Short mmCIF file of C-alpha atoms and ligand atoms in Angstrom, two decimals:
data_model
loop_
_atom_site.label_atom_id
_atom_site.label_comp_id
_atom_site.label_asym_id
_atom_site.label_seq_id
_atom_site.Cartn_x
_atom_site.Cartn_y
_atom_site.Cartn_z
CA MET Q 1 17.82 18.02 18.48
CA ALA Q 2 18.74 16.76 15.09
CA VAL Q 3 21.93 18.21 13.75
CA TYR Q 4 24.34 15.32 13.76
CA THR Q 5 26.84 16.69 11.26
CA ASP Q 6 28.61 20.05 11.36
CA VAL Q 7 28.74 21.81 8.04
CA PRO Q 8 31.67 24.22 7.59
CA GLU Q 9 30.68 27.35 5.66
CA PRO Q 10 33.28 26.97 2.85
CA ASP Q 11 32.06 23.42 2.18
CA LEU Q 12 28.47 24.60 2.06
CA ALA Q 13 29.34 27.48 -0.27
CA ALA Q 14 31.08 25.00 -2.61
CA PHE Q 15 28.05 22.66 -2.44
CA LEU Q 16 25.69 25.54 -3.27
CA ALA Q 17 27.77 26.57 -6.26
CA ARG Q 18 26.13 23.61 -8.10
CA TYR Q 19 22.75 25.35 -7.85
CA ASP Q 20 21.22 28.50 -9.32
CA VAL Q 21 20.43 29.96 -5.91
CA GLY Q 22 22.96 32.77 -5.67
CA ARG Q 23 25.29 33.37 -2.76
CA LEU Q 24 24.81 31.88 0.68
CA LEU Q 25 23.45 34.48 3.13
CA SER Q 26 22.94 32.43 6.31
CA TYR Q 27 22.22 28.94 7.61
CA LYS Q 28 21.36 27.37 10.92
CA GLY Q 29 20.65 23.88 12.20
CA ILE Q 30 17.02 22.90 12.88
CA ALA Q 31 16.48 21.35 16.28
CA GLU Q 32 13.39 19.31 15.34
CA GLY Q 33 13.46 15.90 13.70
CA VAL Q 34 15.17 12.70 14.65
CA GLU Q 35 16.65 10.90 11.67
CA ASN Q 36 18.63 13.42 9.60
CA SER Q 37 20.44 16.74 9.95
CA ASN Q 38 18.39 19.65 8.64
CA PHE Q 39 19.44 23.26 8.10
CA LEU Q 40 17.40 26.32 7.32
CA LEU Q 41 19.36 28.06 4.61
CA ARG Q 42 18.98 31.52 3.12
CA ALA Q 43 20.60 32.31 -0.21
CA GLU Q 44 20.16 35.21 -2.62
CA GLY Q 45 17.69 33.01 -4.52
CA GLY Q 46 15.44 32.27 -1.57
CA THR Q 47 14.97 30.15 1.54
CA PHE Q 48 15.68 26.42 1.41
CA ILE Q 49 16.04 23.32 3.56
CA LEU Q 50 19.33 21.49 3.37
CA THR Q 51 19.15 17.84 4.45
CA LEU Q 52 22.16 15.67 5.25
CA TYR Q 53 21.18 12.01 5.39
CA GLU Q 54 22.45 10.28 8.48
CA LYS Q 55 23.34 6.69 9.27
CA ARG Q 56 19.84 5.27 9.79
CA VAL Q 57 18.78 6.19 6.27
CA ASN Q 58 19.96 3.70 3.70
CA ARG Q 59 21.77 5.48 0.83
CA ASP Q 60 20.20 3.10 -1.70
CA ASP Q 61 16.72 4.28 -0.67
CA LEU Q 62 17.43 7.96 -1.33
CA PRO Q 63 16.49 7.91 -5.05
CA PHE Q 64 13.10 6.40 -4.03
CA PHE Q 65 12.44 9.20 -1.50
CA ILE Q 66 13.62 12.01 -3.75
CA GLY Q 67 11.76 10.61 -6.75
CA LEU Q 68 8.63 10.32 -4.60
CA MET Q 69 8.73 13.98 -3.56
CA GLU Q 70 9.30 15.03 -7.18
CA HIS Q 71 6.37 12.85 -8.25
CA LEU Q 72 4.04 14.20 -5.56
CA ALA Q 73 4.99 17.82 -6.20
CA GLY Q 74 4.42 17.17 -9.91
CA LYS Q 75 0.88 16.02 -9.06
CA GLY Q 76 0.22 19.26 -7.19
CA LEU Q 77 0.59 17.87 -3.66
CA SER Q 78 2.30 20.36 -1.40
CA CYS Q 79 5.57 18.84 -0.19
CA PRO Q 80 9.27 19.74 -0.30
CA LEU Q 81 10.53 19.75 -3.87
CA PRO Q 82 14.15 18.67 -4.38
CA VAL Q 83 16.01 21.56 -6.02
CA GLN Q 84 17.79 20.56 -9.24
CA PRO Q 85 21.44 21.49 -9.57
CA ARG Q 86 22.54 23.09 -12.85
CA GLU Q 87 24.06 19.76 -13.80
CA GLY Q 88 24.58 16.42 -12.18
CA GLU Q 89 22.51 14.46 -9.68
CA THR Q 90 19.91 15.91 -7.29
CA LEU Q 91 21.67 14.06 -4.53
CA GLY Q 92 25.09 15.52 -3.69
CA GLU Q 93 27.64 15.03 -0.95
CA LEU Q 94 28.43 17.45 1.86
CA ALA Q 95 30.55 17.00 4.99
CA GLY Q 96 30.92 13.33 4.13
CA ARG Q 97 27.18 12.67 3.96
CA PRO Q 98 24.68 12.40 1.11
CA ALA Q 99 22.90 15.75 0.93
CA ALA Q 100 20.12 17.49 -1.00
CA LEU Q 101 18.50 20.91 -1.13
CA PHE Q 102 14.70 21.31 -0.87
CA THR Q 103 12.19 24.09 -1.31
CA PHE Q 104 11.00 25.61 1.95
CA LEU Q 105 7.43 24.81 2.91
CA GLU Q 106 5.49 27.58 4.67
CA GLY Q 107 3.49 26.67 7.76
CA MET Q 108 3.87 25.12 11.20
CA TRP Q 109 2.92 21.83 12.69
CA THR Q 110 0.20 21.81 15.29
CA ARG Q 111 0.77 20.56 18.83
CA ARG Q 112 -2.96 20.55 19.55
CA PRO Q 113 -4.74 18.96 16.62
CA SER Q 114 -8.50 19.49 16.40
CA ALA Q 115 -11.05 17.26 14.67
CA GLU Q 116 -10.85 19.67 11.71
CA HIS Q 117 -7.07 19.22 11.51
CA CYS Q 118 -7.68 15.45 11.55
CA ARG Q 119 -10.21 15.71 8.73
CA ALA Q 120 -7.72 17.72 6.65
CA VAL Q 121 -4.96 15.17 7.33
CA GLY Q 122 -7.24 12.29 6.33
CA ALA Q 123 -8.07 14.02 3.06
CA ALA Q 124 -4.41 14.84 2.36
CA LEU Q 125 -3.34 11.27 3.07
CA ALA Q 126 -5.94 9.90 0.68
CA GLY Q 127 -4.81 12.51 -1.88
CA MET Q 128 -1.29 11.22 -1.53
CA HIS Q 129 -2.46 7.61 -1.98
CA LEU Q 130 -4.19 8.57 -5.21
CA ALA Q 131 -1.24 10.64 -6.43
CA VAL Q 132 1.28 7.82 -6.07
CA ARG Q 133 -0.70 5.23 -8.02
CA ASP Q 134 1.55 5.77 -11.03
CA TYR Q 135 4.82 6.27 -9.13
CA ALA Q 136 7.21 3.65 -10.46
CA GLY Q 137 9.50 3.49 -7.41
CA GLU Q 138 9.18 0.63 -4.97
CA ARG Q 139 10.50 0.17 -1.47
CA ARG Q 140 9.71 -2.69 0.89
CA ASN Q 141 8.48 -1.66 4.34
CA ALA Q 142 11.37 -2.68 6.58
CA LEU Q 143 9.24 -1.85 9.64
CA SER Q 144 6.14 -3.92 8.87
CA VAL Q 145 4.68 -6.90 10.72
CA ASP Q 146 7.46 -9.30 9.65
CA ALA Q 147 10.08 -7.01 11.21
CA TRP Q 148 8.48 -6.43 14.61
CA ARG Q 149 9.69 -9.62 16.27
CA GLY Q 150 13.28 -8.77 15.29
CA LEU Q 151 12.89 -5.30 16.78
CA PHE Q 152 11.45 -6.80 19.95
CA GLU Q 153 14.34 -9.25 20.22
CA GLY Q 154 16.73 -6.36 19.53
CA ALA Q 155 15.29 -4.56 22.56
CA GLY Q 156 16.14 -7.68 24.57
CA PRO Q 157 15.39 -8.50 28.17
CA ARG Q 158 15.76 -4.84 29.14
CA ALA Q 159 12.22 -4.24 27.80
CA GLY Q 160 11.04 -5.22 31.28
CA GLU Q 161 12.84 -2.17 32.70
CA VAL Q 162 10.36 0.10 30.93
CA GLU Q 163 7.43 -1.59 32.63
CA GLU Q 164 7.14 -4.82 34.57
CA GLY Q 165 5.57 -7.58 32.48
CA LEU Q 166 6.10 -5.69 29.24
CA PRO Q 167 7.99 -8.49 27.39
CA ALA Q 168 5.14 -10.98 27.98
CA GLU Q 169 2.53 -8.42 26.97
CA ILE Q 170 4.38 -7.60 23.74
CA GLU Q 171 4.88 -11.29 22.99
CA GLY Q 172 1.12 -11.94 23.30
CA GLU Q 173 0.20 -8.99 21.08
CA LEU Q 174 2.87 -9.86 18.50
CA ARG Q 175 1.40 -13.37 18.15
CA ALA Q 176 -2.07 -11.93 17.61
CA LEU Q 177 -0.74 -9.52 15.00
CA GLU Q 178 1.35 -12.10 13.18
CA SER Q 179 -1.54 -14.55 12.92
CA GLY Q 180 -4.28 -12.00 12.20
CA TRP Q 181 -2.50 -9.49 9.96
CA PRO Q 182 -4.80 -8.62 7.03
CA GLN Q 183 -3.90 -9.87 3.57
CA GLY Q 184 -4.90 -8.82 0.07
CA LEU Q 185 -5.91 -5.23 0.86
CA PRO Q 186 -5.22 -2.38 -1.60
CA SER Q 187 -1.54 -1.46 -1.38
CA GLY Q 188 0.68 1.26 -2.72
CA VAL Q 189 3.19 3.82 -1.55
CA ILE Q 190 2.40 5.00 1.97
CA HIS Q 191 3.92 7.85 4.00
CA ALA Q 192 4.23 5.58 7.07
CA ASP Q 193 5.06 8.39 9.55
CA LEU Q 194 2.39 11.05 9.07
CA PHE Q 195 2.53 12.35 12.64
CA PRO Q 196 1.50 15.89 13.57
CA ASP Q 197 5.13 17.09 13.29
CA ASN Q 198 5.12 16.10 9.63
CA VAL Q 199 2.04 18.08 8.60
CA PHE Q 200 2.13 21.86 8.24
CA PHE Q 201 -0.82 24.23 8.61
CA LEU Q 202 -1.01 27.86 7.65
CA SER Q 203 -3.96 30.09 8.66
CA GLY Q 204 -5.89 26.99 9.68
CA GLU Q 205 -5.43 25.26 6.31
CA LEU Q 206 -3.18 22.29 5.67
CA SER Q 207 -0.19 23.70 3.78
CA GLY Q 208 1.88 20.58 3.16
CA LEU Q 209 3.37 17.25 4.15
CA ILE Q 210 7.04 16.62 4.95
CA ASP Q 211 9.43 13.84 5.98
CA PHE Q 212 8.90 11.05 3.47
CA TYR Q 213 11.88 9.06 4.80
CA PHE Q 214 9.81 6.11 6.02
CA ALA Q 215 7.72 5.97 2.83
CA CYS Q 216 7.41 2.48 1.40
CA ASN Q 217 5.00 0.07 -0.28
CA ASP Q 218 2.42 -1.34 2.10
CA ILE Q 219 -1.32 -1.55 2.80
CA LEU Q 220 -2.91 1.87 2.18
CA ALA Q 221 -5.30 1.55 5.14
CA TYR Q 222 -2.29 0.90 7.39
CA ASP Q 223 -1.19 4.49 6.68
CA LEU Q 224 -4.59 5.67 7.92
CA ALA Q 225 -4.20 3.42 10.98
CA ILE Q 226 -0.86 5.11 11.73
CA CYS Q 227 -2.59 8.50 11.60
CA LEU Q 228 -5.33 7.21 13.87
CA CYS Q 229 -2.69 6.36 16.47
CA ALA Q 230 -0.77 9.59 16.02
CA TRP Q 231 -3.62 12.11 15.78
CA CYS Q 232 -6.65 10.80 17.67
CA PHE Q 233 -5.46 10.40 21.27
CA GLU Q 234 -5.37 13.20 23.82
CA GLN Q 235 -2.28 13.97 25.88
CA ASP Q 236 -3.86 12.20 28.86
CA GLY Q 237 -4.10 9.04 26.71
CA ALA Q 238 -7.87 9.22 26.05
CA PHE Q 239 -9.05 8.24 22.58
CA ASN Q 240 -10.99 11.04 20.86
CA VAL Q 241 -13.81 9.59 18.77
CA THR Q 242 -14.60 12.96 17.16
CA LYS Q 243 -11.05 13.25 15.87
CA ALA Q 244 -11.11 9.64 14.62
CA ARG Q 245 -14.37 10.30 12.78
CA GLY Q 246 -12.88 13.46 11.27
CA LEU Q 247 -9.74 11.64 10.16
CA ILE Q 248 -11.51 8.64 8.62
CA ASP Q 249 -14.32 10.64 7.03
CA GLY Q 250 -11.74 13.11 5.66
CA TYR Q 251 -9.91 10.17 4.11
CA ARG Q 252 -13.13 8.64 2.74
CA SER Q 253 -14.14 11.96 1.17
CA VAL Q 254 -11.20 11.56 -1.22
CA ARG Q 255 -10.64 7.79 -1.43
CA PRO Q 256 -13.53 5.55 -0.34
CA LEU Q 257 -12.61 2.62 1.91
CA SER Q 258 -13.86 -0.85 0.99
CA GLU Q 259 -15.70 -3.06 3.48
CA ALA Q 260 -12.57 -5.21 3.73
CA GLU Q 261 -10.46 -2.15 4.58
CA LEU Q 262 -12.96 -1.02 7.22
CA ASP Q 263 -13.02 -4.54 8.73
CA ALA Q 264 -9.23 -4.56 8.87
CA LEU Q 265 -8.76 -1.11 10.39
CA PRO Q 266 -8.88 -2.24 14.07
CA MET Q 267 -6.13 -4.82 13.48
CA LEU Q 268 -4.09 -2.37 11.40
CA ALA Q 269 -4.34 0.20 14.19
CA ARG Q 270 -3.10 -2.35 16.72
CA GLY Q 271 -0.19 -3.01 14.36
CA ALA Q 272 0.56 0.70 14.03
CA ALA Q 273 0.66 1.08 17.82
CA MET Q 274 3.00 -1.91 18.04
CA ARG Q 275 5.33 -0.53 15.34
CA PHE Q 276 5.86 2.77 17.19
CA LEU Q 277 5.98 1.08 20.58
CA LEU Q 278 8.79 -1.16 19.33
CA THR Q 279 10.88 1.45 17.53
CA ARG Q 280 10.60 3.76 20.53
CA LEU Q 281 11.43 0.88 22.88
CA TYR Q 282 14.47 -0.02 20.79
CA ASP Q 283 15.72 3.59 20.89
CA TRP Q 284 14.85 3.94 24.59
CA ILE Q 285 17.14 1.03 25.38
CA HIS Q 286 19.92 1.59 22.85
CA ILE Q 287 20.35 5.37 22.60
CA PRO Q 288 22.52 6.49 25.53
CA ASP Q 289 21.02 9.10 27.88
CA THR Q 290 24.03 11.29 27.14
CA SER Q 291 23.00 11.51 23.46
CA PHE Q 292 21.54 14.85 22.38
CA VAL Q 293 18.62 13.08 20.66
CA THR Q 294 15.34 13.43 22.55
CA LYS Q 295 14.07 9.89 22.97
CA LYS Q 296 10.33 9.39 22.54
CA ASP Q 297 8.48 7.57 25.29
CA PRO Q 298 7.46 4.00 24.34
CA ARG Q 299 4.84 3.97 27.11
CA GLU Q 300 2.68 6.41 25.14
CA TYR Q 301 2.28 3.70 22.48
CA LEU Q 302 1.85 0.96 25.06
CA ARG Q 303 -1.21 2.82 26.39
CA LYS Q 304 -2.52 3.32 22.86
CA SER Q 305 -1.93 -0.35 22.08
CA ARG Q 306 -3.93 -1.39 25.15
CA PHE Q 307 -6.87 0.76 24.12
CA LEU Q 308 -6.79 -0.38 20.49
CA ARG Q 309 -6.75 -4.05 21.48
CA GLN Q 310 -10.24 -3.61 22.96
CA VAL Q 311 -11.74 -2.30 19.72
CA ARG Q 312 -13.80 -4.96 17.93
CA ASP Q 313 -15.40 -2.94 15.14
CA VAL Q 314 -14.47 0.15 13.19
CA ARG Q 315 -17.72 1.80 14.31
CA GLU Q 316 -16.09 2.21 17.72
CA TYR Q 317 -14.00 4.89 16.01
CA GLY Q 318 -17.21 6.90 15.68
CA ILE Q 319 -17.79 6.35 11.98
CA GLU Q 320 -20.83 5.01 10.19
CA ARG Q 321 -20.80 2.03 7.88
CA GLU Q 322 -23.24 1.59 5.04
CA GLY Q 323 -26.70 1.48 6.60
CA LEU Q 324 -25.28 0.85 10.07
CA PRO Q 325 -25.17 3.69 12.59
CA ALA Q 326 -22.04 4.48 14.57
N1 ADP M 401 10.76 21.57 3.25
C1 ADP M 401 10.68 22.05 4.49
N2 ADP M 401 10.17 23.28 4.70
C2 ADP M 401 10.12 23.80 5.94
N3 ADP M 401 10.61 23.19 7.04
C3 ADP M 401 11.12 21.97 6.89
C4 ADP M 401 11.18 21.31 5.63
N4 ADP M 401 11.76 20.11 5.80
C5 ADP M 401 12.06 20.00 7.11
N5 ADP M 401 11.68 21.12 7.76
C6 ADP M 401 11.88 21.40 9.20
O1 ADP M 401 12.83 20.48 9.69
C7 ADP M 401 12.28 19.71 10.77
C8 ADP M 401 12.82 18.29 10.69
O2 ADP M 401 12.48 17.71 9.45
P1 ADP M 401 12.14 16.17 9.31
O3 ADP M 401 12.04 15.84 7.85
O4 ADP M 401 10.95 15.83 10.16
O5 ADP M 401 13.46 15.52 9.92
P2 ADP M 401 13.77 14.01 10.30
O6 ADP M 401 13.71 13.23 9.01
O7 ADP M 401 15.12 14.08 10.89
O8 ADP M 401 12.71 13.59 11.28
C9 ADP M 401 10.79 19.82 10.59
O9 ADP M 401 10.07 19.68 11.79
C10 ADP M 401 10.64 21.22 10.03
O10 ADP M 401 10.69 22.17 11.07
N1 LIG M 402 7.15 9.55 14.46
C1 LIG M 402 8.01 8.63 15.16
C2 LIG M 402 9.45 9.04 15.17
C3 LIG M 402 10.01 9.53 13.83
O1 LIG M 402 10.33 10.89 14.01
P1 LIG M 402 10.28 11.98 12.83
O2 LIG M 402 10.82 13.22 13.46
O3 LIG M 402 11.13 11.42 11.73
O4 LIG M 402 8.83 12.15 12.43
C4 LIG M 402 7.55 8.47 16.64
O5 LIG M 402 6.84 9.36 17.10
O6 LIG M 402 7.94 7.48 17.26
#
């Protein structure tokens, strides 16, 4: 569950007095999420999400994230819009933490994505990549290929407790990624965590994207590779080619992929699997079992990494390349 900070009602009422939302009617913590504390809040002026930014989010990055959501909403992309206070900064302070109020997005995330969901996500991701082309904010990806070795070392020798031989396997894959990581591909602001729990659907249609707190500047096709990892495997670990085709073709229907991007996709997908394997491994080892945070299983991404290492050509994801059948 992700409510790390208690918010006393009088403090919240004082915080809300900065906004034109009327009186506070009710609020409750939201169990989902990992990084921040989120509350569903009802006021006379409507329903909102209150976010308190916790320790793992760097305060200096908050203007980038908030500016990004404002930019995307301004371009018509459906995402939480930071609510402006009557005066002063969008970002306030509540219960000793940086805090902001957001519009409530209707919809639910899907636990059983279909190929059609994947197609819609691909199209939305590409739409986001086009919409951010003129966003002035910049943020380095602190979880890209140059950071993975540090994460691995941070996990330490206890990585072998998760599975025998795991440290040597990660070391081998890290070397391959570090030496083969694609260069010179189109870059821009990416979401970097567009997992099913960050995409809402309503009546079968994609209704919006949330959780931009890993967004950063990186290779655009890497964002698609992250989605491939997160959306196109079944619960039993099997890769679903139909979903992969849906995702990639959905993306290409909005933003075509160059030959160089298609060539790079298998390596980018291996990198994406490694990134989530390592962050999950780090948390698995460092977050105490007594913590109320539900730790995500690194082995899920180990299995995905093993599959993705066997892929030699993007056509193995079920898509066609110019003139070449799948
Ligand atoms: N703008 C929003 N509208 C509706 N629900 C939201 C909104 N923002 C967050 N939520 C809810 O809060 C949960 C956690 O939000 P998320 O941004 O994923 O947190 P974290 O950054 O901690 O992972 C989401 O799964 C969703 O249920
Ligand atoms: N998507 C990551 C964890 C980040 O969680 P989120 O709730 O912020 O999306 C993973 O699955 O490892």
